PDB file of C-alpha atoms in Angstrom:
ATOM      1  CA  MET A 474    -131.926  30.761  13.015  1.00 57.00           C
ATOM      2  CA  THR A 475    -133.983  33.858  13.881  1.00 68.00           C
ATOM      3  CA  SER A 476    -133.884  34.814  17.538  1.00 78.00           C
ATOM      4  CA  GLN A 477    -137.112  34.409  19.506  1.00 87.00           C
ATOM      5  CA  PRO A 478    -138.548  36.625  22.270  1.00 91.00           C
ATOM      6  CA  LEU A 479    -138.211  35.497  25.859  1.00 94.00           C
ATOM      7  CA  PRO A 480    -141.182  33.529  27.227  1.00 95.00           C
ATOM      8  CA  ALA A 481    -143.783  35.817  28.788  1.00 96.00           C
ATOM      9  CA  SER A 482    -144.962  33.471  31.540  1.00 97.00           C
ATOM     10  CA  ILE A 483    -144.132  30.323  33.461  1.00 97.00           C
ATOM     11  CA  ASP A 484    -146.460  28.358  31.199  1.00 97.00           C
ATOM     12  CA  ASP A 485    -144.671  29.708  28.134  1.00 97.00           C
ATOM     13  CA  THR A 486    -141.339  28.727  29.673  1.00 97.00           C
ATOM     14  CA  GLN A 487    -142.666  25.229  30.273  1.00 96.00           C
ATOM     15  CA  LYS A 488    -143.790  25.076  26.634  1.00 96.00           C
ATOM     16  CA  LEU A 489    -140.366  26.284  25.516  1.00 96.00           C
ATOM     17  CA  LEU A 490    -138.696  23.406  27.359  1.00 95.00           C
ATOM     18  CA  ASP A 491    -141.281  20.982  26.042  1.00 94.00           C
ATOM     19  CA  SER A 492    -140.776  22.164  22.442  1.00 94.00           C
ATOM     20  CA  GLN A 493    -137.159  21.013  22.639  1.00 94.00           C
ATOM     21  CA  GLY A 494    -138.015  17.652  24.161  1.00 92.00           C
ATOM     22  CA  TYR A 495    -136.876  18.615  27.660  1.00 94.00           C
ATOM     23  CA  VAL A 496    -139.163  17.138  30.308  1.00 94.00           C
ATOM     24  CA  GLY A 497    -138.872  19.568  33.214  1.00 91.00           C
ATOM     25  CA  ASP A 498    -141.114  20.189  36.198  1.00 92.00           C
ATOM     26  CA  ARG A 499    -142.902  23.454  36.982  1.00 95.00           C
ATOM     27  CA  ALA A 500    -140.387  24.427  39.653  1.00 96.00           C
ATOM     28  CA  LEU A 501    -137.637  24.474  37.026  1.00 97.00           C
ATOM     29  CA  ALA A 502    -139.830  26.412  34.589  1.00 97.00           C
ATOM     30  CA  THR A 503    -140.573  28.968  37.321  1.00 98.00           C
ATOM     31  CA  VAL A 504    -136.967  29.693  38.286  1.00 98.00           C
ATOM     32  CA  LEU A 505    -135.885  29.700  34.647  1.00 97.00           C
ATOM     33  CA  HIS A 506    -138.618  32.194  33.783  1.00 97.00           C
ATOM     34  CA  LEU A 507    -137.542  34.433  36.673  1.00 98.00           C
ATOM     35  CA  ALA A 508    -133.878  34.254  35.666  1.00 97.00           C
ATOM     36  CA  LEU A 509    -134.767  35.326  32.119  1.00 96.00           C
ATOM     37  CA  ARG A 510    -137.053  38.174  33.203  1.00 95.00           C
ATOM     38  CA  MET A 511    -134.765  39.460  35.953  1.00 95.00           C
ATOM     39  CA  ASN A 512    -131.537  39.158  33.936  1.00 93.00           C
ATOM     40  CA  ARG A 513    -129.991  37.053  36.694  1.00 95.00           C
ATOM     41  CA  PRO A 514    -127.614  34.090  36.311  1.00 96.00           C
ATOM     42  CA  LEU A 515    -129.209  30.719  37.032  1.00 98.00           C
ATOM     43  CA  PHE A 516    -127.170  28.448  39.302  1.00 98.00           C
ATOM     44  CA  LEU A 517    -128.048  24.787  38.727  1.00 97.00           C
ATOM     45  CA  GLU A 518    -126.789  22.216  41.196  1.00 97.00           C
ATOM     46  CA  GLY A 519    -127.294  18.467  41.140  1.00 94.00           C
ATOM     47  CA  GLU A 520    -125.730  15.099  40.506  1.00 92.00           C
ATOM     48  CA  ALA A 521    -123.938  14.433  37.229  1.00 91.00           C
ATOM     49  CA  GLY A 522    -126.210  13.314  34.400  1.00 90.00           C
ATOM     50  CA  VAL A 523    -129.502  14.845  35.573  1.00 93.00           C
ATOM     51  CA  GLY A 524    -129.798  17.309  32.666  1.00 93.00           C
ATOM     52  CA  LYS A 525    -128.286  20.564  33.940  1.00 96.00           C
ATOM     53  CA  THR A 526    -126.125  21.268  30.889  1.00 96.00           C
ATOM     54  CA  GLU A 527    -128.986  20.331  28.595  1.00 96.00           C
ATOM     55  CA  ILE A 528    -131.026  23.266  29.916  1.00 96.00           C
ATOM     56  CA  ALA A 529    -128.534  25.737  28.429  1.00 97.00           C
ATOM     57  CA  LYS A 530    -128.565  23.883  25.115  1.00 96.00           C
ATOM     58  CA  VAL A 531    -132.362  23.894  25.062  1.00 96.00           C
ATOM     59  CA  LEU A 532    -132.460  27.643  25.725  1.00 96.00           C
ATOM     60  CA  SER A 533    -129.975  28.343  22.965  1.00 96.00           C
ATOM     61  CA  SER A 534    -131.896  26.273  20.453  1.00 95.00           C
ATOM     62  CA  ALA A 535    -135.368  27.477  21.415  1.00 95.00           C
ATOM     63  CA  LEU A 536    -134.434  31.169  21.553  1.00 95.00           C
ATOM     64  CA  GLY A 537    -132.191  31.105  18.489  1.00 94.00           C
ATOM     65  CA  ARG A 538    -129.240  32.447  20.487  1.00 95.00           C
ATOM     66  CA  ASP A 539    -125.577  31.497  20.279  1.00 96.00           C
ATOM     67  CA  LEU A 540    -124.372  29.055  22.930  1.00 97.00           C
ATOM     68  CA  ILE A 541    -121.008  29.961  24.433  1.00 97.00           C
ATOM     69  CA  ARG A 542    -119.670  27.245  26.703  1.00 97.00           C
ATOM     70  CA  LEU A 543    -116.917  27.538  29.280  1.00 97.00           C
ATOM     71  CA  GLN A 544    -115.969  24.057  30.441  1.00 96.00           C
ATOM     72  CA  CYS A 545    -114.340  24.399  33.836  1.00 95.00           C
ATOM     73  CA  TYR A 546    -111.435  22.311  35.095  1.00 94.00           C
ATOM     74  CA  GLU A 547    -108.679  22.501  37.689  1.00 92.00           C
ATOM     75  CA  GLY A 548    -106.112  25.103  36.681  1.00 91.00           C
ATOM     76  CA  LEU A 549    -108.461  27.117  34.466  1.00 92.00           C
ATOM     77  CA  ASP A 550    -107.077  30.650  34.237  1.00 88.00           C
ATOM     78  CA  VAL A 551    -107.881  34.043  32.738  1.00 85.00           C
ATOM     79  CA  SER A 552    -105.890  33.471  29.536  1.00 86.00           C
ATOM     80  CA  THR A 553    -107.954  30.370  28.750  1.00 90.00           C
ATOM     81  CA  ALA A 554    -111.339  31.568  29.976  1.00 93.00           C
ATOM     82  CA  VAL A 555    -111.379  35.322  29.343  1.00 91.00           C
ATOM     83  CA  TYR A 556    -108.754  36.701  26.970  1.00 91.00           C
ATOM     84  CA  GLU A 557    -105.128  36.682  25.936  1.00 91.00           C
ATOM     85  CA  TRP A 558    -102.957  38.758  23.648  1.00 90.00           C
ATOM     86  CA  ASN A 559    -101.817  37.547  20.232  1.00 89.00           C
ATOM     87  CA  TYR A 560     -98.139  37.745  21.115  1.00 87.00           C
ATOM     88  CA  ALA A 561     -96.904  36.511  17.735  1.00 89.00           C
ATOM     89  CA  ALA A 562     -98.846  39.200  15.876  1.00 87.00           C
ATOM     90  CA  GLN A 563     -97.683  41.820  18.385  1.00 83.00           C
ATOM     91  CA  MET A 564     -94.049  40.872  17.806  1.00 86.00           C
ATOM     92  CA  VAL A 565     -94.486  41.131  14.044  1.00 86.00           C
ATOM     93  CA  GLU A 566     -96.038  44.579  14.463  1.00 81.00           C
ATOM     94  CA  ILE A 567     -93.137  45.715  16.646  1.00 82.00           C
ATOM     95  CA  ARG A 568     -90.532  44.410  14.176  1.00 82.00           C
ATOM     96  CA  VAL A 569     -92.276  46.087  11.239  1.00 80.00           C
ATOM     97  CA  SER A 570     -92.458  49.388  13.113  1.00 77.00           C
ATOM     98  CA  GLU A 571     -88.790  49.200  14.074  1.00 71.00           C
ATOM     99  CA  ALA A 572     -87.795  48.427  10.492  1.00 75.00           C
ATOM    100  CA  ALA A 573     -89.809  51.431   9.297  1.00 72.00           C
ATOM    101  CA  GLY A 574     -87.992  53.651  11.764  1.00 68.00           C
ATOM    102  CA  ASP A 575     -91.032  54.372  13.924  1.00 64.00           C
ATOM    103  CA  ALA A 576     -89.576  55.757  17.130  1.00 56.00           C
ATOM    104  CA  ASP A 577     -92.856  56.634  18.864  1.00 63.00           C
ATOM    105  CA  HIS A 578     -92.721  53.892  21.464  1.00 64.00           C
ATOM    106  CA  GLU A 579     -95.726  55.175  23.402  1.00 65.00           C
ATOM    107  CA  ALA A 580     -97.959  55.079  20.323  1.00 66.00           C
ATOM    108  CA  LEU A 581     -96.605  51.659  19.397  1.00 65.00           C
ATOM    109  CA  SER A 582     -97.318  50.365  22.910  1.00 66.00           C
ATOM    110  CA  LYS A 583    -100.924  51.511  22.663  1.00 68.00           C
ATOM    111  CA  ASP A 584    -101.289  50.020  19.191  1.00 77.00           C
ATOM    112  CA  VAL A 585    -100.063  46.513  20.050  1.00 81.00           C
ATOM    113  CA  PHE A 586    -102.410  46.416  23.026  1.00 84.00           C
ATOM    114  CA  SER A 587    -105.466  47.385  20.992  1.00 83.00           C
ATOM    115  CA  GLU A 588    -108.491  45.205  20.285  1.00 85.00           C
ATOM    116  CA  ARG A 589    -107.125  43.919  16.967  1.00 87.00           C
ATOM    117  CA  PHE A 590    -104.508  41.938  18.889  1.00 89.00           C
ATOM    118  CA  LEU A 591    -106.976  40.673  21.496  1.00 91.00           C
ATOM    119  CA  ILE A 592    -107.967  36.999  21.440  1.00 92.00           C
ATOM    120  CA  ARG A 593    -111.420  36.664  22.981  1.00 93.00           C
ATOM    121  CA  ARG A 594    -112.076  33.570  25.056  1.00 94.00           C
ATOM    122  CA  PRO A 595    -115.567  32.416  26.203  1.00 95.00           C
ATOM    123  CA  VAL A 596    -116.145  35.005  28.973  1.00 95.00           C
ATOM    124  CA  LEU A 597    -115.265  37.931  26.718  1.00 94.00           C
ATOM    125  CA  GLN A 598    -117.203  36.412  23.800  1.00 95.00           C
ATOM    126  CA  ALA A 599    -120.302  36.236  26.010  1.00 95.00           C
ATOM    127  CA  LEU A 600    -120.101  39.995  26.635  1.00 94.00           C
ATOM    128  CA  GLN A 601    -119.879  40.885  22.935  1.00 91.00           C
ATOM    129  CA  PRO A 602    -123.011  42.188  21.132  1.00 88.00           C
ATOM    130  CA  SER A 603    -124.692  39.877  18.632  1.00 88.00           C
ATOM    131  CA  LEU A 604    -127.349  40.379  15.975  1.00 88.00           C
ATOM    132  CA  LYS A 605    -129.149  37.360  17.429  1.00 90.00           C
ATOM    133  CA  GLY A 606    -129.349  38.974  20.846  1.00 90.00           C
ATOM    134  CA  PRO A 607    -127.426  38.177  24.044  1.00 93.00           C
ATOM    135  CA  PRO A 608    -126.006  34.655  23.907  1.00 96.00           C
ATOM    136  CA  VAL A 609    -126.594  31.805  26.312  1.00 97.00           C
ATOM    137  CA  PHE A 610    -123.403  31.620  28.372  1.00 97.00           C
ATOM    138  CA  LEU A 611    -122.906  28.193  29.958  1.00 98.00           C
ATOM    139  CA  ILE A 612    -120.338  28.001  32.761  1.00 97.00           C
ATOM    140  CA  ASP A 613    -120.235  24.236  33.087  1.00 97.00           C
ATOM    141  CA  GLU A 614    -119.074  22.319  36.178  1.00 96.00           C
ATOM    142  CA  LEU A 615    -117.804  25.368  38.043  1.00 96.00           C
ATOM    143  CA  ASP A 616    -116.948  23.201  41.036  1.00 95.00           C
ATOM    144  CA  ARG A 617    -114.030  21.749  39.036  1.00 94.00           C
ATOM    145  CA  ALA A 618    -112.353  25.149  38.748  1.00 94.00           C
ATOM    146  CA  ASP A 619    -110.159  26.668  41.449  1.00 90.00           C
ATOM    147  CA  GLU A 620    -111.595  29.074  44.002  1.00 89.00           C
ATOM    148  CA  ALA A 621    -109.434  31.879  42.582  1.00 87.00           C
ATOM    149  CA  PHE A 622    -111.215  31.645  39.246  1.00 89.00           C
ATOM    150  CA  GLU A 623    -114.557  31.499  41.011  1.00 89.00           C
ATOM    151  CA  ALA A 624    -113.680  34.823  42.676  1.00 86.00           C
ATOM    152  CA  PHE A 625    -112.772  36.329  39.290  1.00 86.00           C
ATOM    153  CA  LEU A 626    -116.284  35.577  38.018  1.00 91.00           C
ATOM    154  CA  LEU A 627    -117.862  37.876  40.603  1.00 91.00           C
ATOM    155  CA  GLU A 628    -117.278  40.962  38.446  1.00 88.00           C
ATOM    156  CA  VAL A 629    -118.719  39.215  35.400  1.00 90.00           C
ATOM    157  CA  LEU A 630    -121.854  38.035  37.184  1.00 90.00           C
ATOM    158  CA  ALA A 631    -122.502  41.191  39.167  1.00 88.00           C
ATOM    159  CA  ASP A 632    -121.786  43.860  36.542  1.00 91.00           C
ATOM    160  CA  ASN A 633    -121.623  41.976  33.217  1.00 92.00           C
ATOM    161  CA  GLN A 634    -118.147  43.303  32.620  1.00 92.00           C
ATOM    162  CA  VAL A 635    -114.477  42.353  32.545  1.00 91.00           C
ATOM    163  CA  THR A 636    -111.541  44.600  33.378  1.00 88.00           C
ATOM    164  CA  ILE A 637    -108.570  44.262  31.014  1.00 89.00           C
ATOM    165  CA  PRO A 638    -105.608  46.227  32.444  1.00 86.00           C
ATOM    166  CA  GLU A 639    -104.301  47.293  29.026  1.00 85.00           C
ATOM    167  CA  LEU A 640    -107.700  48.277  27.628  1.00 86.00           C
ATOM    168  CA  GLY A 641    -109.941  49.116  30.545  1.00 87.00           C
ATOM    169  CA  VAL A 642    -113.453  47.853  31.264  1.00 90.00           C
ATOM    170  CA  VAL A 643    -115.348  45.809  28.667  1.00 90.00           C
ATOM    171  CA  HIS A 644    -119.056  46.023  29.491  1.00 90.00           C
ATOM    172  CA  ALA A 645    -121.867  44.059  27.844  1.00 91.00           C
ATOM    173  CA  GLU A 646    -124.490  46.187  26.088  1.00 90.00           C
ATOM    174  CA  ALA A 647    -127.055  43.559  27.091  1.00 91.00           C
ATOM    175  CA  PRO A 648    -126.345  40.888  29.717  1.00 92.00           C
ATOM    176  CA  PRO A 649    -125.953  37.322  28.446  1.00 96.00           C
ATOM    177  CA  ILE A 650    -128.237  34.545  29.650  1.00 96.00           C
ATOM    178  CA  VAL A 651    -125.933  32.874  32.170  1.00 97.00           C
ATOM    179  CA  ILE A 652    -126.365  29.246  33.224  1.00 98.00           C
ATOM    180  CA  ILE A 653    -123.922  27.909  35.832  1.00 98.00           C
ATOM    181  CA  THR A 654    -123.793  24.206  36.637  1.00 97.00           C
ATOM    182  CA  THR A 655    -122.058  22.329  39.433  1.00 97.00           C
ATOM    183  CA  ASN A 656    -121.975  18.675  40.426  1.00 94.00           C
ATOM    184  CA  ARG A 657    -121.263  19.679  44.040  1.00 90.00           C
ATOM    185  CA  THR A 658    -117.826  18.077  44.267  1.00 90.00           C
ATOM    186  CA  ARG A 659    -117.039  21.129  46.404  1.00 92.00           C
ATOM    187  CA  GLU A 660    -119.072  23.983  47.823  1.00 92.00           C
ATOM    188  CA  ILE A 661    -119.292  27.202  45.809  1.00 94.00           C
ATOM    189  CA  HIS A 662    -118.757  30.419  47.782  1.00 91.00           C
ATOM    190  CA  ASP A 663    -121.828  32.293  48.992  1.00 93.00           C
ATOM    191  CA  ALA A 664    -120.621  35.499  47.317  1.00 93.00           C
ATOM    192  CA  LEU A 665    -121.139  33.902  43.918  1.00 94.00           C
ATOM    193  CA  LYS A 666    -124.410  32.219  44.823  1.00 94.00           C
ATOM    194  CA  ARG A 667    -125.858  35.531  46.014  1.00 94.00           C
ATOM    195  CA  ARG A 668    -125.557  36.876  42.487  1.00 94.00           C
ATOM    196  CA  CYS A 669    -127.647  34.031  41.071  1.00 96.00           C
ATOM    197  CA  LEU A 670    -131.034  32.388  41.291  1.00 97.00           C
ATOM    198  CA  TYR A 671    -130.653  28.836  42.574  1.00 97.00           C
ATOM    199  CA  HIS A 672    -132.267  25.543  41.593  1.00 97.00           C
ATOM    200  CA  TRP A 673    -131.482  21.975  42.585  1.00 97.00           C
ATOM    201  CA  VAL A 674    -131.934  19.592  39.642  1.00 95.00           C
ATOM    202  CA  ASP A 675    -132.856  16.242  41.123  1.00 94.00           C
ATOM    203  CA  TYR A 676    -133.246  12.816  39.601  1.00 95.00           C
ATOM    204  CA  PRO A 677    -136.684  12.622  37.948  1.00 94.00           C
ATOM    205  CA  ASP A 678    -139.436  10.483  39.370  1.00 95.00           C
ATOM    206  CA  ALA A 679    -140.475   7.348  37.475  1.00 96.00           C
ATOM    207  CA  GLU A 680    -143.240   9.023  35.478  1.00 96.00           C
ATOM    208  CA  ARG A 681    -141.030  11.846  34.266  1.00 95.00           C
ATOM    209  CA  GLU A 682    -138.075   9.584  33.519  1.00 97.00           C
ATOM    210  CA  LEU A 683    -140.320   7.279  31.489  1.00 97.00           C
ATOM    211  CA  GLU A 684    -141.510  10.273  29.465  1.00 96.00           C
ATOM    212  CA  ILE A 685    -137.887  11.277  28.857  1.00 96.00           C
ATOM    213  CA  VAL A 686    -137.088   7.790  27.558  1.00 97.00           C
ATOM    214  CA  ARG A 687    -140.137   7.814  25.301  1.00 96.00           C
ATOM    215  CA  ARG A 688    -139.077  11.131  23.770  1.00 95.00           C
ATOM    216  CA  LYS A 689    -135.355  10.535  23.490  1.00 95.00           C
ATOM    217  CA  VAL A 690    -135.420   6.847  22.529  1.00 97.00           C
ATOM    218  CA  PRO A 691    -138.657   6.531  20.539  1.00 96.00           C
ATOM    219  CA  GLY A 692    -137.609   3.178  19.086  1.00 96.00           C
ATOM    220  CA  ALA A 693    -137.591   1.469  22.473  1.00 97.00           C
ATOM    221  CA  ALA A 694    -140.403  -0.998  23.123  1.00 97.00           C
ATOM    222  CA  GLU A 695    -142.948   0.267  25.645  1.00 96.00           C
ATOM    223  CA  ARG A 696    -142.494  -2.719  27.950  1.00 96.00           C
ATOM    224  CA  LEU A 697    -138.717  -2.345  27.847  1.00 97.00           C
ATOM    225  CA  SER A 698    -138.976   1.367  28.634  1.00 97.00           C
ATOM    226  CA  ARG A 699    -141.259   0.789  31.623  1.00 97.00           C
ATOM    227  CA  GLU A 700    -139.153  -2.036  33.066  1.00 97.00           C
ATOM    228  CA  LEU A 701    -135.886  -0.245  32.417  1.00 97.00           C
ATOM    229  CA  VAL A 702    -137.019   2.952  34.145  1.00 97.00           C
ATOM    230  CA  ALA A 703    -138.404   0.974  37.087  1.00 97.00           C
ATOM    231  CA  PHE A 704    -135.080  -0.878  37.357  1.00 97.00           C
ATOM    232  CA  VAL A 705    -133.077   2.366  37.404  1.00 97.00           C
ATOM    233  CA  GLN A 706    -135.428   3.939  39.947  1.00 97.00           C
ATOM    234  CA  LYS A 707    -135.050   0.851  42.120  1.00 95.00           C
ATOM    235  CA  LEU A 708    -131.261   1.060  41.873  1.00 96.00           C
ATOM    236  CA  ARG A 709    -131.256   4.671  43.044  1.00 95.00           C
ATOM    237  CA  SER A 710    -133.569   4.089  45.993  1.00 92.00           C
ATOM    238  CA  GLU A 711    -132.491   0.668  47.250  1.00 89.00           C
ATOM    239  CA  GLU A 712    -128.890  -0.051  46.299  1.00 88.00           C
ATOM    240  CA  ASP A 713    -125.909   1.555  48.012  1.00 90.00           C
ATOM    241  CA  LEU A 714    -123.970   2.502  44.890  1.00 93.00           C
ATOM    242  CA  PHE A 715    -120.804   4.544  44.631  1.00 93.00           C
ATOM    243  CA  LYS A 716    -122.333   6.476  41.711  1.00 93.00           C
ATOM    244  CA  GLN A 717    -126.028   6.353  40.976  1.00 94.00           C
ATOM    245  CA  PRO A 718    -126.961   6.307  37.295  1.00 96.00           C
ATOM    246  CA  GLY A 719    -128.129   9.626  35.875  1.00 94.00           C
ATOM    247  CA  VAL A 720    -130.737  10.242  33.213  1.00 95.00           C
ATOM    248  CA  ALA A 721    -127.977  10.270  30.587  1.00 94.00           C
ATOM    249  CA  GLU A 722    -127.050   6.696  31.554  1.00 96.00           C
ATOM    250  CA  THR A 723    -130.709   5.641  31.495  1.00 97.00           C
ATOM    251  CA  LEU A 724    -130.994   6.916  27.918  1.00 97.00           C
ATOM    252  CA  ASP A 725    -127.738   5.228  26.895  1.00 97.00           C
ATOM    253  CA  TRP A 726    -128.950   1.934  28.356  1.00 98.00           C
ATOM    254  CA  ALA A 727    -132.331   2.218  26.642  1.00 98.00           C
ATOM    255  CA  THR A 728    -130.568   2.906  23.341  1.00 98.00           C
ATOM    256  CA  ALA A 729    -128.166  -0.010  23.825  1.00 98.00           C
ATOM    257  CA  LEU A 730    -130.908  -2.527  24.659  1.00 98.00           C
ATOM    258  CA  THR A 731    -132.987  -1.291  21.722  1.00 97.00           C
ATOM    259  CA  GLU A 732    -129.989  -1.788  19.423  1.00 97.00           C
ATOM    260  CA  LEU A 733    -129.828  -5.356  20.744  1.00 97.00           C
ATOM    261  CA  ASN A 734    -133.516  -5.822  19.828  1.00 97.00           C
ATOM    262  CA  GLU A 735    -134.603  -6.362  23.431  1.00 97.00           C
ATOM    263  CA  ILE A 736    -138.290  -5.811  24.139  1.00 96.00           C
ATOM    264  CA  ALA A 737    -138.116  -6.467  27.902  1.00 96.00           C
ATOM    265  CA  LEU A 738    -135.471  -6.789  30.575  1.00 96.00           C
ATOM    266  CA  ASP A 739    -133.647 -10.096  30.507  1.00 95.00           C
ATOM    267  CA  PRO A 740    -131.521 -10.861  33.603  1.00 94.00           C
ATOM    268  CA  ASP A 741    -128.578 -12.161  31.602  1.00 95.00           C
ATOM    269  CA  MET A 742    -128.659  -9.244  29.173  1.00 96.00           C
ATOM    270  CA  VAL A 743    -128.945  -6.807  32.083  1.00 96.00           C
ATOM    271  CA  SER A 744    -125.804  -8.284  33.640  1.00 95.00           C
ATOM    272  CA  ASP A 745    -123.968  -8.138  30.317  1.00 96.00           C
ATOM    273  CA  THR A 746    -124.838  -4.493  29.641  1.00 97.00           C
ATOM    274  CA  LEU A 747    -124.471  -2.979  33.127  1.00 97.00           C
ATOM    275  CA  GLY A 748    -121.330  -1.187  31.941  1.00 96.00           C
ATOM    276  CA  VAL A 749    -123.581   1.124  29.940  1.00 97.00           C
ATOM    277  CA  LEU A 750    -125.558   2.073  33.049  1.00 96.00           C
ATOM    278  CA  LEU A 751    -122.970   1.913  35.834  1.00 96.00           C
ATOM    279  CA  LYS A 752    -119.439   3.289  35.652  1.00 94.00           C
ATOM    280  CA  TYR A 753    -117.685   1.636  38.598  1.00 96.00           C
ATOM    281  CA  GLN A 754    -116.760  -2.036  38.755  1.00 96.00           C
ATOM    282  CA  ASP A 755    -117.770  -2.350  42.412  1.00 96.00           C
ATOM    283  CA  ASP A 756    -121.274  -1.130  41.508  1.00 96.00           C
ATOM    284  CA  ILE A 757    -121.480  -3.540  38.574  1.00 96.00           C
ATOM    285  CA  ASP A 758    -120.385  -6.465  40.771  1.00 95.00           C
ATOM    286  CA  ARG A 759    -122.980  -5.489  43.372  1.00 94.00           C
ATOM    287  CA  VAL A 760    -125.862  -5.558  40.873  1.00 95.00           C
ATOM    288  CA  ARG A 761    -124.837  -8.260  38.423  1.00 94.00           C
ATOM    289  CA  GLY A 762    -126.355 -11.744  38.600  1.00 91.00           C
ATOM    290  CA  SER A 763    -128.744 -12.622  41.419  1.00 92.00           C
ATOM    291  CA  THR A 764    -129.372  -9.011  42.473  1.00 93.00           C
ATOM    292  CA  ALA A 765    -130.413  -8.021  38.946  1.00 95.00           C
ATOM    293  CA  ARG A 766    -132.650 -11.073  38.681  1.00 95.00           C
ATOM    294  CA  ARG A 767    -134.310 -10.349  42.046  1.00 95.00           C
ATOM    295  CA  MET A 768    -134.915  -6.714  41.132  1.00 95.00           C
ATOM    296  CA  ILE A 769    -136.525  -7.665  37.807  1.00 96.00           C
ATOM    297  CA  ASP A 770    -138.783 -10.186  39.540  1.00 95.00           C
ATOM    298  CA  GLU A 771    -139.818  -7.567  42.122  1.00 95.00           C
ATOM    299  CA  LEU A 772    -140.611  -4.843  39.620  1.00 95.00           C
ATOM    300  CA  ARG A 773    -142.633  -7.230  37.448  1.00 94.00           C
ATOM    301  CA  ALA A 774    -144.561  -8.365  40.510  1.00 94.00           C
ATOM    302  CA  ALA A 775    -145.288  -4.701  41.264  1.00 92.00           C
ATOM    303  CA  PHE A 776    -146.528  -4.172  37.699  1.00 92.00           C
ATOM    304  CA  ASP A 777    -148.798  -7.212  38.030  1.00 90.00           C
ATOM    305  CA  ARG A 778    -150.276  -5.860  41.260  1.00 90.00           C
ATOM    306  CA  GLU A 779    -150.957  -2.504  39.616  1.00 88.00           C
ATOM    307  CA  ALA A 780    -152.626  -4.202  36.662  1.00 86.00           C
ATOM    308  CA  ALA A 781    -154.795  -6.307  38.979  1.00 86.00           C
ATOM    309  CA  ALA A 782    -155.798  -3.239  40.954  1.00 82.00           C
ATOM    310  CA  ASP A 783    -156.905  -1.476  37.750  1.00 72.00           C
TER     311      ASP A 783
END
């Protein structure tokens, strides 16, 4: 894919998102446009399943850039995220040199710690030049990583470089497009946030979520889509759930009910398929049965009132 120029305005950024089927609001388009023009990392915070990771994927696809993803987790370290040495190849090189009678240990030491023995992990890959242009570098779920790794990223985000003791400083010719996501399971240090532009990605309102369902699950019946979105919105606002369903779960549920040939919400089918929408048994037990039936009756009554008012 040929790389594309960066969007020249907020409207162009909104069109870029729209071209990839991402239904974002103008606030998101504004901060994304600024991050691209200012060469600043974009820090996206929000609940799981609201579409934070998808923004990086959309950028990569729309701009024709490589997507380099660093999935964070507890215990993530430099050798996994940044670089490590190919120790097996280094040992072979040392043995071959010794067998050939090469006694210049200083030269050999420099040779085995040269770039040809360097294994580049996501952070270092993101700093490498590319014919397509700077890649989109997704640092996903940073809150799952340890604070020590978070501190290591400060050099990368501030100066677009990594210091390798054996080689020196590796600096990016052009800074990558950095997208950082967090589900806020812990607070990220202010020192890292200061190096980024910030945006909170919230659950969409009913109108925007309905548009997302229409685009992502085009086979869903219109009545089913409207009732399903209203049901999910009602769950988020009225029910005290351990984990509210995200947009990803809404889309999965719409797909599942469409596969079952449903054209509207049926209380029994809702109860039977809640495991697609909700991921904790206590939440499922809270909604299943009479609660689901009451919610469906209420949202249909609301639709009838709207129709009568029109």
